[in-house]
Short mmCIF file of N, CA and C in Angstrom, two decimals:
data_model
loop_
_atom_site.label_atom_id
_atom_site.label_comp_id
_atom_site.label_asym_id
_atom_site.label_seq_id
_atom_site.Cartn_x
_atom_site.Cartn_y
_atom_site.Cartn_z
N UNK A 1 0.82 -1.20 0.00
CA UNK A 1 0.00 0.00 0.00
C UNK A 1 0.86 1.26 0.00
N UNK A 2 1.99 1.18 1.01
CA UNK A 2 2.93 2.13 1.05
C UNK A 2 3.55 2.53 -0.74
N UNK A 3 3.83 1.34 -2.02
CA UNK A 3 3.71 1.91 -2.56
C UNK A 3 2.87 2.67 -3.79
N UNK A 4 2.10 2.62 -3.77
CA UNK A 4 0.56 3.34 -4.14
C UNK A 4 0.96 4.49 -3.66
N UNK A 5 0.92 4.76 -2.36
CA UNK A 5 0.94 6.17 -2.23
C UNK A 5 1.63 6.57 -2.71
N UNK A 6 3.23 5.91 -2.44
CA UNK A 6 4.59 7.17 -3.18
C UNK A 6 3.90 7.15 -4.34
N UNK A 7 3.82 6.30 -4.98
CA UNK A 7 3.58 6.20 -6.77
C UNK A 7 2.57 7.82 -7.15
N UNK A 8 1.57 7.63 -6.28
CA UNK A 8 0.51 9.18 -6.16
C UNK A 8 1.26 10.19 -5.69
N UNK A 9 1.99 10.49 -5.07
CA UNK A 9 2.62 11.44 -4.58
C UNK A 9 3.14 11.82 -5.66
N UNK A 10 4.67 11.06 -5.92
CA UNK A 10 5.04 11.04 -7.03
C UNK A 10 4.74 12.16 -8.34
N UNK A 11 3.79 11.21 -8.44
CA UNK A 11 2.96 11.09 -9.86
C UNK A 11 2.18 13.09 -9.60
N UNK A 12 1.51 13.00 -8.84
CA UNK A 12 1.23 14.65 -8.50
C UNK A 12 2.09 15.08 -8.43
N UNK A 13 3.40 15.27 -7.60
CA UNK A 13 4.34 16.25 -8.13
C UNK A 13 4.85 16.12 -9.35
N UNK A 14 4.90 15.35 -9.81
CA UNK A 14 5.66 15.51 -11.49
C UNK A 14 3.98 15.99 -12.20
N UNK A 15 3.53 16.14 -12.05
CA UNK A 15 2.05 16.43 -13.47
C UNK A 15 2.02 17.62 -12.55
N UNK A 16 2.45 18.57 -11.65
CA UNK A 16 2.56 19.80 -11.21
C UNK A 16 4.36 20.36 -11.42
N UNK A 17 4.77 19.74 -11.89
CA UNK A 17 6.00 20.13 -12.68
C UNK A 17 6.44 20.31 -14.01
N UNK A 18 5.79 19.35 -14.85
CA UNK A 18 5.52 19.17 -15.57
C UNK A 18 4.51 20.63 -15.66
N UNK A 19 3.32 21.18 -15.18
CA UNK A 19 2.47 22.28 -15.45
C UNK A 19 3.02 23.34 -16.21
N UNK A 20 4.04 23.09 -14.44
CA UNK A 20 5.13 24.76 -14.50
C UNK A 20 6.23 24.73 -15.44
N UNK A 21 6.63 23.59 -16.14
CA UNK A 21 7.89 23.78 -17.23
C UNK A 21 7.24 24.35 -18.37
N UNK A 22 6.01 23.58 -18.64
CA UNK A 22 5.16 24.21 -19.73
C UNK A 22 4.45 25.46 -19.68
N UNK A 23 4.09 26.09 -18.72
CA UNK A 23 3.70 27.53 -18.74
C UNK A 23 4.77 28.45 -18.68
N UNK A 24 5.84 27.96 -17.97
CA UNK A 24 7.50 28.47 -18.14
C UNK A 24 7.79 29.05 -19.51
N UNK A 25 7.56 27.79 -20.19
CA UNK A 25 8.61 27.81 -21.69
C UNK A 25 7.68 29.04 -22.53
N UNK A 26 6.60 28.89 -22.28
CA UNK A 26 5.33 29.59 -22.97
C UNK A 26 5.37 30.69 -23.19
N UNK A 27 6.04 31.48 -21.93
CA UNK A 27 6.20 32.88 -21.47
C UNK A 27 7.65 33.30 -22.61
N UNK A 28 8.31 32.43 -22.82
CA UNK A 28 9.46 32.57 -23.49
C UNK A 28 10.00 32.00 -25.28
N UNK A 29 8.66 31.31 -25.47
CA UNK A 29 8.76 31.09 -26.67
C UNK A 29 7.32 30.80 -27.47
N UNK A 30 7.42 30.70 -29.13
CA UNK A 30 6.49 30.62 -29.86
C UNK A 30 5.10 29.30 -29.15
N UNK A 31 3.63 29.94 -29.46
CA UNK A 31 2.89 28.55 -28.44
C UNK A 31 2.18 28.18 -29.74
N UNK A 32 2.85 28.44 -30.43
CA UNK A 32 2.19 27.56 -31.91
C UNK A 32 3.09 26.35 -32.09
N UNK A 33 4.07 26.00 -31.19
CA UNK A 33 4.83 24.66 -31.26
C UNK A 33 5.36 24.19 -30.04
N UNK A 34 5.07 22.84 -29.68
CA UNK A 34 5.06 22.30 -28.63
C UNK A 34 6.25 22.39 -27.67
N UNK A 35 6.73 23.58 -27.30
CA UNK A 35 8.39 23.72 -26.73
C UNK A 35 8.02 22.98 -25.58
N UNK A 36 7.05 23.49 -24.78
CA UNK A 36 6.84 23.11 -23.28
C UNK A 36 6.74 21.22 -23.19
N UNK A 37 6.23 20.99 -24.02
CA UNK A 37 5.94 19.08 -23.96
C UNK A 37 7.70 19.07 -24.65
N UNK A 38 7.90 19.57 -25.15
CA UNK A 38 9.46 18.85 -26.10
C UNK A 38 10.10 19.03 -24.61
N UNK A 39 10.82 20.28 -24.05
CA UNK A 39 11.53 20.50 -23.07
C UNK A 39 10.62 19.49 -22.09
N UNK A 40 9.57 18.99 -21.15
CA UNK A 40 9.28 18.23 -19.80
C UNK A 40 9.80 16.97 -20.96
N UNK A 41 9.58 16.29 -21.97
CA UNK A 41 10.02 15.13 -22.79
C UNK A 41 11.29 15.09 -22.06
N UNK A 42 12.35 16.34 -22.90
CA UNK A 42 13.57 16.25 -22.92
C UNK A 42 14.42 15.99 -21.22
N UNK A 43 13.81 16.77 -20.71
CA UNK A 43 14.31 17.00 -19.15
C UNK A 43 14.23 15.87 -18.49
N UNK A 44 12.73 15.38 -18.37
CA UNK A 44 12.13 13.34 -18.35
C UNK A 44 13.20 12.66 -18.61
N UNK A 45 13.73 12.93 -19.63
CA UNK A 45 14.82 12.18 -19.70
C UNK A 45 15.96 11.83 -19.48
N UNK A 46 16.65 13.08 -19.47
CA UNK A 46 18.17 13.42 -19.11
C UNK A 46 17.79 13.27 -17.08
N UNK A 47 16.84 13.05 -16.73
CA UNK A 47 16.54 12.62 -15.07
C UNK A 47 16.34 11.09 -15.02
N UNK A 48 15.46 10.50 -15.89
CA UNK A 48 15.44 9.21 -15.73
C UNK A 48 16.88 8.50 -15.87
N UNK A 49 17.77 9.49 -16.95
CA UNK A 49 18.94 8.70 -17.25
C UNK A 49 20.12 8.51 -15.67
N UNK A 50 19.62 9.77 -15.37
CA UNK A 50 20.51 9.78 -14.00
C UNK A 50 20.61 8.95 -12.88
N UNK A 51 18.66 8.86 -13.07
CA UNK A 51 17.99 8.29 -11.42
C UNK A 51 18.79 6.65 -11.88
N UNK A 52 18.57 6.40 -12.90
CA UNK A 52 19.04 4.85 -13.68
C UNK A 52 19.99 4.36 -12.95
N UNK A 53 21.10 5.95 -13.72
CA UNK A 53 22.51 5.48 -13.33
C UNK A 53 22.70 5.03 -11.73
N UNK A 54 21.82 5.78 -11.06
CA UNK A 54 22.28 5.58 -9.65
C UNK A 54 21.48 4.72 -9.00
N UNK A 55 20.05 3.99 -9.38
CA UNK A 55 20.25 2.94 -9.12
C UNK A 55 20.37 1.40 -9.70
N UNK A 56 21.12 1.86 -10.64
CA UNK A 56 21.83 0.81 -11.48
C UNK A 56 23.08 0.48 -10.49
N UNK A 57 23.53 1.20 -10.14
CA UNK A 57 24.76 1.56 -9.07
C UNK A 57 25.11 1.17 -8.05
N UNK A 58 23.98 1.65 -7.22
CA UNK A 58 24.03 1.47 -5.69
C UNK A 58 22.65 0.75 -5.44
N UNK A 59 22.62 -0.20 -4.35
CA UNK A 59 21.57 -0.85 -4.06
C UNK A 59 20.23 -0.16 -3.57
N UNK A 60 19.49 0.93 -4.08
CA UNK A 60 19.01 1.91 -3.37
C UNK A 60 17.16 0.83 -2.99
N UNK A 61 16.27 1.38 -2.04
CA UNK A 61 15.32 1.10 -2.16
C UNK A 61 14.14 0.67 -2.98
N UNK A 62 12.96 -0.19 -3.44
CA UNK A 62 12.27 -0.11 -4.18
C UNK A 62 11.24 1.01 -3.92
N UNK A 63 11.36 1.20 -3.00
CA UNK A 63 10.52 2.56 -2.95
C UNK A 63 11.03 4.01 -3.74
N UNK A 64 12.55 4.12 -3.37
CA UNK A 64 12.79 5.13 -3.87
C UNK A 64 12.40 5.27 -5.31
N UNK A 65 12.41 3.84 -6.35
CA UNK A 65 12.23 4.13 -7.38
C UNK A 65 10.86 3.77 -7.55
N UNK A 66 9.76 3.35 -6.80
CA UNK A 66 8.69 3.46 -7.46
C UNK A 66 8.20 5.25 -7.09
N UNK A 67 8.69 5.75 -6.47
CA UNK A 67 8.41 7.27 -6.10
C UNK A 67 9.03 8.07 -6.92
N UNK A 68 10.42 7.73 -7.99
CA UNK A 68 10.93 8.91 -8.66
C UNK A 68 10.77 8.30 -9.81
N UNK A 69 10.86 6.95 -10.41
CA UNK A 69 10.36 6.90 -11.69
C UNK A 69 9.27 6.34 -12.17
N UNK A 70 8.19 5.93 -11.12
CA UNK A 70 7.18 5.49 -11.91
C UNK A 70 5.99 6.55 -11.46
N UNK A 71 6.25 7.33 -10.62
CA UNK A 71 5.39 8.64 -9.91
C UNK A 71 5.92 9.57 -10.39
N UNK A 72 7.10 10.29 -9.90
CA UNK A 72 7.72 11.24 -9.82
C UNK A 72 7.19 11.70 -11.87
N UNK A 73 8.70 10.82 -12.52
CA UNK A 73 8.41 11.06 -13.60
C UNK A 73 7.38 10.29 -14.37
N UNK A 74 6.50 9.77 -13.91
CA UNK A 74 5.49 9.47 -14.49
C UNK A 74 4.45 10.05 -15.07
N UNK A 75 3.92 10.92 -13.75
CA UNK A 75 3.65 12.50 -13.80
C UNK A 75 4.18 13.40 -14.97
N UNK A 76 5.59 13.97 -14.85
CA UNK A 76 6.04 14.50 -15.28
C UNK A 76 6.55 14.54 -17.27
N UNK A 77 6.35 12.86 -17.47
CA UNK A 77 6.72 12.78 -18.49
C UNK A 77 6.64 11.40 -18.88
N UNK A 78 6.19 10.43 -19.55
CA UNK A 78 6.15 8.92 -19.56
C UNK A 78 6.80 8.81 -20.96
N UNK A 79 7.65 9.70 -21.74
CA UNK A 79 8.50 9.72 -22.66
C UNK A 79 9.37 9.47 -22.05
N UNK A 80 10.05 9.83 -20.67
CA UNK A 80 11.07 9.33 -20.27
C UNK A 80 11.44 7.55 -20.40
N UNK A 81 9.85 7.39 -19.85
CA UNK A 81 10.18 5.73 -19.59
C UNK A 81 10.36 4.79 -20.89
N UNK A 82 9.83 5.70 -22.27
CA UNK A 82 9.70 5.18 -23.22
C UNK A 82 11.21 4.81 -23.57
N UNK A 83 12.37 6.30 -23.39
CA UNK A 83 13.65 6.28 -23.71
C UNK A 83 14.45 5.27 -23.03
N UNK A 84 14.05 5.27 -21.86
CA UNK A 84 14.71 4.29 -20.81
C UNK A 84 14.41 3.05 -21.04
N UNK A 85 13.49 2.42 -21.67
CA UNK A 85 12.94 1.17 -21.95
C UNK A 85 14.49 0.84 -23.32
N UNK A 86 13.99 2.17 -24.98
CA UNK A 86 15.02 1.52 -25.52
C UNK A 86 16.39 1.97 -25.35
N UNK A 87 16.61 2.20 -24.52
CA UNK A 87 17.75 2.23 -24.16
C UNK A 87 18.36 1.06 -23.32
N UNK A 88 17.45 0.68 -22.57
CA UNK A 88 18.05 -1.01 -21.99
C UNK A 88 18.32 -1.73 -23.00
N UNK A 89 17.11 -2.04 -23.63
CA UNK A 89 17.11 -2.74 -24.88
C UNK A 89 18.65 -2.75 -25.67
N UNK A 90 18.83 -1.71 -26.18
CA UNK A 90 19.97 -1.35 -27.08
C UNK A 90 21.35 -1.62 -26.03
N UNK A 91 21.52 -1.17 -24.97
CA UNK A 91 22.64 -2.11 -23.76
C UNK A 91 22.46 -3.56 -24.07
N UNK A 92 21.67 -4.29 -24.37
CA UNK A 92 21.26 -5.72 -24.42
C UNK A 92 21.30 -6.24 -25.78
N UNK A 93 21.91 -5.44 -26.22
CA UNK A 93 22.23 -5.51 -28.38
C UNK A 93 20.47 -5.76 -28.47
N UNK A 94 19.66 -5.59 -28.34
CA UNK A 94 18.81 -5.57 -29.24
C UNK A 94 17.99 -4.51 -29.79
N UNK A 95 19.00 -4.22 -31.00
CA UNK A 95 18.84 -3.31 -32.38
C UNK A 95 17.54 -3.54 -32.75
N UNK A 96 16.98 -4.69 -33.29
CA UNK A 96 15.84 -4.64 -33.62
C UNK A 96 14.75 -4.24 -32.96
N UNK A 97 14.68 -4.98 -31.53
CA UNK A 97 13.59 -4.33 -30.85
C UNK A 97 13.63 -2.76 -30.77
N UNK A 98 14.90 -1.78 -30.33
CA UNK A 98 14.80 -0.64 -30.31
C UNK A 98 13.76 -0.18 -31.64
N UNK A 99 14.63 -0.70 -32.92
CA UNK A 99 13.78 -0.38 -34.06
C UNK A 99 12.19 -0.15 -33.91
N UNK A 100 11.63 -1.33 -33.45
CA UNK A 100 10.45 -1.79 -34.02
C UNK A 100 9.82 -0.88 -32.89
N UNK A 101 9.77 -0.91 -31.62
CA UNK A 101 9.66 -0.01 -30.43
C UNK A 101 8.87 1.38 -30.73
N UNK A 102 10.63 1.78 -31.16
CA UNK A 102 10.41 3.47 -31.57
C UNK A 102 9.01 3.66 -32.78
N UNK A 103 9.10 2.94 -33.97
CA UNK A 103 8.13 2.46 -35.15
C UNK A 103 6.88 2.69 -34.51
N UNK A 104 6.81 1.04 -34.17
CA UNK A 104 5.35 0.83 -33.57
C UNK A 104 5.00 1.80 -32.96
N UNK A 105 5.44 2.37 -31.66
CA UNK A 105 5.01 3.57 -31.02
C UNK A 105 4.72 4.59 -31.80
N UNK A 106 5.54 5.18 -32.29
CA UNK A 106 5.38 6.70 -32.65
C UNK A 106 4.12 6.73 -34.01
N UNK A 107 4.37 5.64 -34.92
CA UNK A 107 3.42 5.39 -35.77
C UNK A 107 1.77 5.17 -35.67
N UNK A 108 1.86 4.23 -34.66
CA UNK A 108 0.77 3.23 -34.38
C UNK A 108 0.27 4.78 -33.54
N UNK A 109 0.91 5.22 -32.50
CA UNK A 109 0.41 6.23 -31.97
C UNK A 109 -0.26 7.17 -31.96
N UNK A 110 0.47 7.77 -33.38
CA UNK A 110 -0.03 9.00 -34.03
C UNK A 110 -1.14 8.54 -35.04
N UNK A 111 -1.31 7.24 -35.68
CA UNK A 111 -2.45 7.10 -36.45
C UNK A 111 -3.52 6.80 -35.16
N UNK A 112 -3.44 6.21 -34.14
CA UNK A 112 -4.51 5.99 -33.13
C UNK A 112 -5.17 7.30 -32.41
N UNK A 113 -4.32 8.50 -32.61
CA UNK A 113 -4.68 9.71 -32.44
C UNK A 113 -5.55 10.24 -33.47
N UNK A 114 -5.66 9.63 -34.46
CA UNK A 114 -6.45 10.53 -35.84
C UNK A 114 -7.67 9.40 -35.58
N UNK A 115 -7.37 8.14 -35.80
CA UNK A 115 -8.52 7.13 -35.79
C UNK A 115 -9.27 7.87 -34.51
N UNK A 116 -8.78 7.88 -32.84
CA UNK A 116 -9.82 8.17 -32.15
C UNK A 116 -10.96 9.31 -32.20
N UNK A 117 -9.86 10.77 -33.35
CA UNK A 117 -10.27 11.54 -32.99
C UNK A 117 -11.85 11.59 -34.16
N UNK A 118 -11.07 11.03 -35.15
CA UNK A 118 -12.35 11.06 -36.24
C UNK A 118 -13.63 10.09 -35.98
N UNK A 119 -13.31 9.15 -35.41
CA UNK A 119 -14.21 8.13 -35.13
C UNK A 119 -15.64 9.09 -34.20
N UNK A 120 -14.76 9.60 -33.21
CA UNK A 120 -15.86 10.73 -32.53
C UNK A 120 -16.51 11.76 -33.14
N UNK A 121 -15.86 11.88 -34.24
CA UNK A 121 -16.58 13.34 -34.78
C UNK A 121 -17.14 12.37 -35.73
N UNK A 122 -17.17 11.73 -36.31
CA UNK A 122 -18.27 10.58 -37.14
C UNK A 122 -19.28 10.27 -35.87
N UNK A 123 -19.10 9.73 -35.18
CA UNK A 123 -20.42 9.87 -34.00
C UNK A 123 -21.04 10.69 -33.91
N UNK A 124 -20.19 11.94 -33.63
CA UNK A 124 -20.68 13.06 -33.14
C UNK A 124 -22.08 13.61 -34.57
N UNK A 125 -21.41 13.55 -35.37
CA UNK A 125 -22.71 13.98 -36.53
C UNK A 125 -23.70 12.65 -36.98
N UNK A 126 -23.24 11.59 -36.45
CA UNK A 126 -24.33 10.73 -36.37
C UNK A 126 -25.40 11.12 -35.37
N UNK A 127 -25.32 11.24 -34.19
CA UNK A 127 -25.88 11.50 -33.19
C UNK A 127 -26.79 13.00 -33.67
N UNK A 128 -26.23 13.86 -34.64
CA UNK A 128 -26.87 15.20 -34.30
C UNK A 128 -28.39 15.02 -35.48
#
């Protein structure tokens, strides 16, 4: 139960960090292109790579990491975990899976974004 909570804790402070990087960047650059999601992406990451290193490292708690990477930046960014996934992968020579990973995701993703969105607006004027 103890970790549920960190995981919520977590997970609220990073999706309230995540807020403030993106209203941050906003103030400082064009909002006709996604700086604020690219930068919490980018940052997600270069933190997950760290938290990794250190407890790749040192024997640290399972708590600590269900509180900083499956809450913390969970919240904050779940591109991180995507990078961190092929990035094991690719430590483990497997080239292909990275391949197919990155593919499937970003592809499958972005067409499941158009399928959901049209499917609703085909409802939507069915319904009217």
């Amino acid at each position: 139960m103890i970790g549920v909570l960190l995981i919520a804790l977590g997970g609220a402070l990073g999706s309230v960090l995540r807020f403030g990087v993106i209203t941050l960047t906003y103030k400082f650059f064009d909002i006709n292109f996604p700086w604020g999601t690219i930068f919490a992406n980018l940052i997600g990451c270069l933190i997950i790579g760290i938290i990794w290193a250190v407890l790749d490292t040192f024997d640290e708690p399972k708590h600590l990491k269900l509180f900083l990477i499956t809450g913390l930046l969970g919240g904050f960014t779940t591109f991180s975990s995507f990078a961190l996934e092929n990035f094991n992968m690719f430590r483990a020579g497997e080239i292909k899976l990275v391949a197919a990973n990155i593919l499937i995701s970003n592809i499958a993703g972005i067409l499941l974004v158009f399928v959901g969105y049209y499917l609703v607006k085909q409802a939507i004027q069915l319904l009217k």
